[in-house]
């Protein structure tokens, strides 16, 4: 139970008398004449008003003479005669322009219910759509209250004998409506109200002694007894959704609120209640404070005494009295056009206009009632900017009073609206650092902090040395709960020396670079840094090893080398057994990590050898560096056995076939380290036989010179000539080697004898006996060649004579064709047939099928074509020769002409000096005879 004695009183409403519109003489129909010059200024209602209601833009009144009056916003009062005697009850629907009324047309207790459609007219008056008697049953009784559901399907009427009738169906039509007695009791019914919750419709019924509710949307109308306290007439109302549509019963001791199934809160508002009304979240109560004489509560309002009455407007949510005023003899309180209207017995209408929210808040601010202002702003649905302004003023007030803890709580409620720097400046003093910490914490929770706020909050934690709060701030459960810039936090914690906290943030939020920086530069825990890199995904592990590899190699070379081996072959993050070890691994470019081993040759050698063994397709730089490293070790090694081993390793690496594309680089490395075996191997692989020869010549290794010629002389015959020239220049006795060279030159006919003699003439130790065998064999071969050439000449001459005789016979004698078979199909020759002077005969159809031209013999054509090609080639060469001779004679620079023809490849085919001249003559003669024979054969056909 809440008592209103502690509730503050305010003047949140402006009171004024309603004035008549300009141009009106002020005389309402039926009104008593006003006296005094100022009386005509105010609106005066007709006398005898008995009942009031409002809705649909009008105030509705009923009087003792049976008239119903309408007062619209224009204040032009109109009315019509609804009953013959009096109007006792009115109910204006809010969503429909329908008015329900109860009145009397004849003397006695015989109330009638009339339903008026205000949108339709009947002779200038509203259309009455339905009339029916209100008395339940046969016993006459007086109607005490009336209510209608907004859906027009329910209407309830209460009576003084304690009964309630329910009219179910369309209330505007007789045939669609059904009336039945819902409730019977011993106490007069003083209030009714419908409440709609979803599809369920409840009816609250209050008497002078109890409160109950019915479910009227069902069949059996279940009833719930809510309380044993009642109220007088017009002392009940239904609240709006802000109070959950509760039924309000204003008793003399308390005001009770009810749900359909239970009683809710109550408020101890003292005084004899006369009227209860609900208006826009306010409870309006008209009461009389003085003790009344004992009489029936039901009829107490009919007292004709002119006691002073108090109108209080209560804000139940915010627990204050919004307005309180004294009136004389209040008839009723109505709500329309956003204002309250109080009707008094003298016919005056008092308007209560609610002040705007800002004005009410300023009144509260002046009294420093900030909490109440906040609650009021929330109930008035003030926007967030307005609320933030109130919170800021409240915080400033508390700060000025020295209540810093309370002030920071208000400032916290402004986060998102008020600039944080406004609050931060107030609490930068060291004595207020805990308040600043609370504000910054909330700022981060709402994800509205920037990097500077994070820095400031962490500095507050470190100055307070509050490790528990610091850990609570940084150790969030998930990434979505992080309300600060992690990188900024890591920087601040690192600077403050909270390395463990900084490491926690860096590890949990994948700031790998910061984690490694702290481990390597601050804590210098190299083992942990290397372990962390081993857990990273491939891309991060690769980049961080490139960045920190040299530091790790300097302090823990073996472990670093092992990680690099794995990173460059088959890397999988070490997830402590949780990873998928069967997933394909990744591998980095091992060549990029070689600079890490700059000061660790032993580890470099192990790394390079591992890569060359495990991954044969490693980059070329791996093999180049490994070769250079082995050559360096070989060059600086003094132990013969170890040097031999290193020598074998270097040769094995060269023979691995990895230096084919970088032959020059490997050769330079071997030459730099004077690795002669490697140089000779590379010369041989690169087919640099001249360089091999020169190497042995420089070292006067005669036997090796001859061996090189024997191995590679077939590929490069000039080696034998160079070897002969080399031995010829030697003054030492080299007869053995000269004889071996001459033997090969003679067998392959590599040099003319005259050139051999001229070459050996430079050697003073070389005698005729050295070349005697060579010259004898050469002369014998030439003699044999001469004999063979002379024999071939005689044969060609005899052949030429025979051919010339055949040509002469063809020219002078007839040719007899005696062939009996076709030269193509070997079948007997039949006419028509084709004969050639060459002696071949063909069937005509065979000749036409196989011949390429009518003038050529198909059998002789392939051989004749070869001859003709030779003739054309000779003619072209002859023409070229003539052109060359002509240009040579006419040019001023003969050498340039010869060079041009050399460049065009004219002289590419060289004639050996050993060929006898008779051979060339014989070939030319034979070609001439073939040409003449072919030409005569063509003419003979």
Short mmCIF file of C-alpha atoms in Angstrom, two decimals, residues 425-689:
data_model
loop_
_atom_site.label_atom_id
_atom_site.label_comp_id
_atom_site.label_asym_id
_atom_site.label_seq_id
_atom_site.Cartn_x
_atom_site.Cartn_y
_atom_site.Cartn_z
CA UNK A 425 37.87 16.28 -17.37
CA UNK A 426 35.81 16.39 -14.17
CA UNK A 427 37.38 13.21 -12.75
CA UNK A 428 41.01 13.50 -13.85
CA UNK A 429 42.01 14.36 -10.31
CA UNK A 430 43.89 11.45 -8.70
CA UNK A 431 41.39 11.35 -5.81
CA UNK A 432 38.56 10.70 -8.29
CA UNK A 433 40.33 8.07 -10.32
CA UNK A 434 38.01 5.27 -9.18
CA UNK A 435 35.02 7.26 -10.46
CA UNK A 436 36.75 7.82 -13.76
CA UNK A 437 37.50 4.11 -13.93
CA UNK A 438 33.83 3.25 -13.46
CA UNK A 439 32.83 5.65 -16.24
CA UNK A 440 35.45 4.35 -18.64
CA UNK A 441 34.50 0.75 -17.91
CA UNK A 442 30.90 1.40 -18.91
CA UNK A 443 32.07 3.33 -21.97
CA UNK A 444 33.96 0.24 -23.11
CA UNK A 445 31.10 -2.14 -22.36
CA UNK A 446 28.92 -0.18 -24.73
CA UNK A 447 31.63 -0.33 -27.42
CA UNK A 448 31.83 3.46 -27.62
CA UNK A 449 35.41 3.88 -26.46
CA UNK A 450 38.25 4.91 -28.72
CA UNK A 451 41.94 4.18 -28.39
CA UNK A 452 42.50 7.15 -26.06
CA UNK A 453 39.78 5.95 -23.71
CA UNK A 454 41.32 2.50 -23.61
CA UNK A 455 44.71 3.99 -22.84
CA UNK A 456 43.26 6.10 -20.04
CA UNK A 457 41.34 3.20 -18.50
CA UNK A 458 44.34 0.91 -18.47
CA UNK A 459 46.45 3.66 -16.93
CA UNK A 460 43.80 4.00 -14.22
CA UNK A 461 44.03 0.28 -13.50
CA UNK A 462 47.81 0.38 -13.33
CA UNK A 463 47.84 3.43 -11.05
CA UNK A 464 45.28 1.83 -8.78
CA UNK A 465 47.28 -1.41 -8.97
CA UNK A 466 43.98 -3.19 -9.31
CA UNK A 467 45.09 -6.39 -10.98
CA UNK A 468 41.76 -8.13 -10.45
CA UNK A 469 39.84 -5.40 -12.29
CA UNK A 470 42.47 -5.33 -14.97
CA UNK A 471 42.20 -9.06 -15.53
CA UNK A 472 38.41 -8.87 -15.51
CA UNK A 473 38.59 -6.14 -18.15
CA UNK A 474 40.92 -7.91 -20.56
CA UNK A 475 39.94 -11.55 -20.00
CA UNK A 476 36.70 -11.69 -21.93
CA UNK A 477 35.14 -15.00 -22.89
CA UNK A 478 34.75 -14.38 -26.60
CA UNK A 479 35.74 -11.97 -29.32
CA UNK A 480 32.24 -10.48 -29.40
CA UNK A 481 32.61 -9.34 -25.78
CA UNK A 482 35.69 -7.23 -26.48
CA UNK A 483 34.74 -3.57 -26.09
CA UNK A 484 38.13 -1.94 -26.60
CA UNK A 485 40.93 -1.61 -29.10
CA UNK A 486 43.12 -4.62 -28.36
CA UNK A 487 46.26 -3.25 -29.96
CA UNK A 488 46.09 -0.06 -27.90
CA UNK A 489 45.59 -2.11 -24.75
CA UNK A 490 48.65 -4.21 -25.55
CA UNK A 491 50.78 -1.10 -26.05
CA UNK A 492 49.68 0.45 -22.75
CA UNK A 493 50.16 -2.75 -20.76
CA UNK A 494 53.57 -3.30 -22.29
CA UNK A 495 54.63 0.24 -21.47
CA UNK A 496 53.38 -0.17 -17.90
CA UNK A 497 55.30 -3.41 -17.44
CA UNK A 498 52.26 -5.70 -17.29
CA UNK A 499 53.83 -8.13 -19.71
CA UNK A 500 51.75 -11.16 -18.74
CA UNK A 501 48.52 -9.28 -19.34
CA UNK A 502 49.80 -7.93 -22.63
CA UNK A 503 50.82 -11.44 -23.68
CA UNK A 504 47.37 -12.73 -22.78
CA UNK A 505 45.67 -10.17 -25.00
CA UNK A 506 48.10 -10.69 -27.85
CA UNK A 507 47.74 -14.47 -27.78
CA UNK A 508 43.96 -14.58 -27.39
CA UNK A 509 43.29 -11.97 -30.06
CA UNK A 510 45.86 -13.22 -32.60
CA UNK A 511 48.16 -10.21 -32.43
CA UNK A 512 51.13 -12.41 -33.19
CA UNK A 513 53.62 -9.63 -33.84
CA UNK A 514 53.00 -8.01 -30.45
CA UNK A 515 53.25 -11.36 -28.68
CA UNK A 516 56.63 -12.05 -30.25
CA UNK A 517 57.87 -8.50 -29.67
CA UNK A 518 57.16 -8.78 -25.95
CA UNK A 519 58.64 -12.27 -25.66
CA UNK A 520 61.81 -11.41 -27.59
CA UNK A 521 62.43 -7.77 -26.73
CA UNK A 522 61.06 -7.47 -23.19
CA UNK A 523 60.96 -10.88 -21.53
CA UNK A 524 63.62 -12.43 -23.80
CA UNK A 525 61.96 -15.82 -23.58
CA UNK A 526 63.26 -17.18 -26.89
CA UNK A 527 62.07 -20.74 -26.31
CA UNK A 528 58.47 -19.62 -25.74
CA UNK A 529 58.60 -17.31 -28.76
CA UNK A 530 59.79 -20.16 -30.97
CA UNK A 531 57.09 -22.46 -29.58
CA UNK A 532 54.46 -19.80 -30.30
CA UNK A 533 55.63 -19.43 -33.89
CA UNK A 534 55.33 -23.19 -34.27
CA UNK A 535 51.61 -22.97 -33.38
CA UNK A 536 50.79 -20.24 -35.89
CA UNK A 537 49.18 -20.83 -39.26
CA UNK A 538 51.57 -21.18 -42.12
CA UNK A 539 51.43 -17.60 -43.43
CA UNK A 540 52.00 -16.04 -40.01
CA UNK A 541 54.71 -18.54 -39.10
CA UNK A 542 56.54 -17.81 -42.34
CA UNK A 543 56.39 -14.01 -42.00
CA UNK A 544 57.43 -14.04 -38.33
CA UNK A 545 60.38 -16.35 -38.97
CA UNK A 546 61.58 -13.96 -41.65
CA UNK A 547 61.27 -11.09 -39.16
CA UNK A 548 62.69 -12.71 -36.01
CA UNK A 549 64.68 -15.60 -37.41
CA UNK A 550 68.11 -13.98 -36.95
CA UNK A 551 67.44 -13.23 -33.24
CA UNK A 552 66.23 -16.77 -32.62
CA UNK A 553 69.14 -18.27 -34.59
CA UNK A 554 71.60 -16.29 -32.51
CA UNK A 555 70.23 -17.55 -29.17
CA UNK A 556 68.75 -20.99 -29.89
CA UNK A 557 70.26 -22.10 -33.22
CA UNK A 558 69.39 -25.81 -33.07
CA UNK A 559 65.70 -25.39 -32.26
CA UNK A 560 65.37 -22.59 -34.80
CA UNK A 561 66.96 -24.76 -37.48
CA UNK A 562 64.56 -27.57 -36.70
CA UNK A 563 61.56 -25.27 -37.08
CA UNK A 564 62.91 -23.92 -40.36
CA UNK A 565 63.32 -27.45 -41.67
CA UNK A 566 59.69 -28.19 -40.92
CA UNK A 567 58.51 -24.84 -42.26
CA UNK A 568 60.22 -25.43 -45.61
CA UNK A 569 59.20 -29.08 -46.09
CA UNK A 570 55.83 -30.10 -44.62
CA UNK A 571 54.63 -27.52 -42.10
CA UNK A 572 51.66 -28.23 -39.82
CA UNK A 573 50.94 -26.02 -36.80
CA UNK A 574 51.67 -27.75 -33.51
CA UNK A 575 48.20 -27.74 -31.90
CA UNK A 576 49.12 -30.11 -29.06
CA UNK A 577 47.50 -33.08 -30.68
CA UNK A 578 44.29 -31.32 -31.67
CA UNK A 579 45.22 -30.65 -35.27
CA UNK A 580 44.47 -32.83 -38.25
CA UNK A 581 47.84 -34.41 -38.89
CA UNK A 582 46.58 -36.04 -42.08
CA UNK A 583 45.81 -32.68 -43.70
CA UNK A 584 48.26 -31.64 -46.44
CA UNK A 585 51.06 -29.46 -45.12
CA UNK A 586 52.46 -26.25 -46.54
CA UNK A 587 56.03 -25.38 -47.32
CA UNK A 588 57.85 -22.09 -47.60
CA UNK A 589 60.55 -21.05 -50.05
CA UNK A 590 63.66 -22.29 -48.31
CA UNK A 591 65.91 -19.96 -50.31
CA UNK A 592 64.36 -16.94 -48.55
CA UNK A 593 65.60 -18.13 -45.13
CA UNK A 594 69.29 -18.49 -46.05
CA UNK A 595 70.22 -14.98 -44.77
CA UNK A 596 69.10 -16.05 -41.27
CA UNK A 597 72.13 -18.38 -41.10
CA UNK A 598 74.65 -15.60 -41.87
CA UNK A 599 76.64 -16.22 -38.68
CA UNK A 600 75.82 -19.92 -38.25
CA UNK A 601 77.56 -21.89 -41.02
CA UNK A 602 77.22 -25.22 -39.21
CA UNK A 603 73.44 -24.88 -38.92
CA UNK A 604 73.30 -23.56 -42.49
CA UNK A 605 75.09 -26.66 -43.79
CA UNK A 606 72.68 -28.92 -41.88
CA UNK A 607 69.68 -26.98 -43.19
CA UNK A 608 70.86 -27.02 -46.79
CA UNK A 609 71.75 -30.72 -46.77
CA UNK A 610 68.36 -31.52 -45.20
CA UNK A 611 66.54 -29.57 -47.90
CA UNK A 612 68.53 -31.18 -50.71
CA UNK A 613 67.80 -34.67 -49.36
CA UNK A 614 64.16 -34.32 -48.29
CA UNK A 615 63.09 -31.96 -51.05
CA UNK A 616 65.07 -32.56 -54.26
CA UNK A 617 63.08 -29.86 -56.08
CA UNK A 618 64.30 -27.15 -53.72
CA UNK A 619 65.09 -23.75 -55.24
CA UNK A 620 68.37 -23.40 -57.09
CA UNK A 621 69.69 -21.01 -54.48
CA UNK A 622 69.77 -23.90 -51.96
CA UNK A 623 72.18 -25.88 -54.16
CA UNK A 624 74.25 -22.82 -55.06
CA UNK A 625 74.71 -21.94 -51.39
CA UNK A 626 75.44 -25.56 -50.46
CA UNK A 627 78.10 -25.78 -53.19
CA UNK A 628 79.70 -22.54 -52.07
CA UNK A 629 79.66 -23.71 -48.44
CA UNK A 630 81.28 -27.07 -49.31
CA UNK A 631 83.92 -25.40 -51.45
CA UNK A 632 84.75 -22.98 -48.64
CA UNK A 633 85.11 -25.84 -46.17
CA UNK A 634 87.25 -27.78 -48.67
CA UNK A 635 89.50 -24.81 -49.34
CA UNK A 636 90.11 -24.08 -45.65
CA UNK A 637 90.43 -27.69 -44.48
CA UNK A 638 93.97 -28.90 -43.64
CA UNK A 639 93.30 -32.49 -42.62
CA UNK A 640 93.89 -34.63 -45.78
CA UNK A 641 91.23 -37.18 -44.94
CA UNK A 642 88.58 -34.60 -44.19
CA UNK A 643 89.64 -32.62 -47.26
CA UNK A 644 89.20 -35.70 -49.43
CA UNK A 645 85.76 -36.27 -47.99
CA UNK A 646 84.78 -32.66 -48.66
CA UNK A 647 86.20 -33.01 -52.16
CA UNK A 648 83.98 -36.02 -52.83
CA UNK A 649 80.91 -34.18 -51.46
CA UNK A 650 81.54 -31.20 -53.72
CA UNK A 651 82.01 -33.39 -56.82
CA UNK A 652 78.88 -35.38 -55.90
CA UNK A 653 76.88 -32.17 -55.66
CA UNK A 654 78.19 -30.99 -59.03
CA UNK A 655 77.22 -34.33 -60.58
CA UNK A 656 73.68 -34.12 -59.16
CA UNK A 657 72.52 -32.33 -62.29
CA UNK A 658 71.28 -29.23 -60.43
CA UNK A 659 73.69 -26.81 -62.15
CA UNK A 660 72.71 -27.24 -65.78
CA UNK A 661 70.83 -23.93 -65.85
CA UNK A 662 73.38 -22.06 -63.72
CA UNK A 663 76.51 -23.44 -65.30
CA UNK A 664 78.35 -20.11 -65.20
CA UNK A 665 77.68 -19.56 -61.49
CA UNK A 666 78.96 -23.02 -60.54
CA UNK A 667 82.03 -22.53 -62.75
CA UNK A 668 82.81 -19.18 -61.11
CA UNK A 669 82.50 -20.74 -57.63
CA UNK A 670 84.89 -23.56 -58.54
CA UNK A 671 87.38 -21.12 -60.06
CA UNK A 672 87.19 -18.81 -57.03
CA UNK A 673 88.10 -21.67 -54.71
CA UNK A 674 90.61 -23.23 -57.17
CA UNK A 675 88.60 -26.45 -57.30
CA UNK A 676 90.23 -27.83 -60.48
CA UNK A 677 88.36 -31.12 -60.64
CA UNK A 678 85.12 -29.25 -60.50
CA UNK A 679 86.28 -26.82 -63.17
CA UNK A 680 87.23 -29.68 -65.54
CA UNK A 681 83.94 -31.46 -64.89
CA UNK A 682 81.96 -28.35 -65.64
CA UNK A 683 84.04 -27.73 -68.81
CA UNK A 684 83.21 -31.21 -69.98
CA UNK A 685 79.50 -30.83 -69.11
CA UNK A 686 79.40 -27.53 -70.94
CA UNK A 687 81.27 -29.02 -73.98
CA UNK A 688 84.03 -26.48 -73.53
CA UNK A 689 86.66 -28.82 -74.97
#
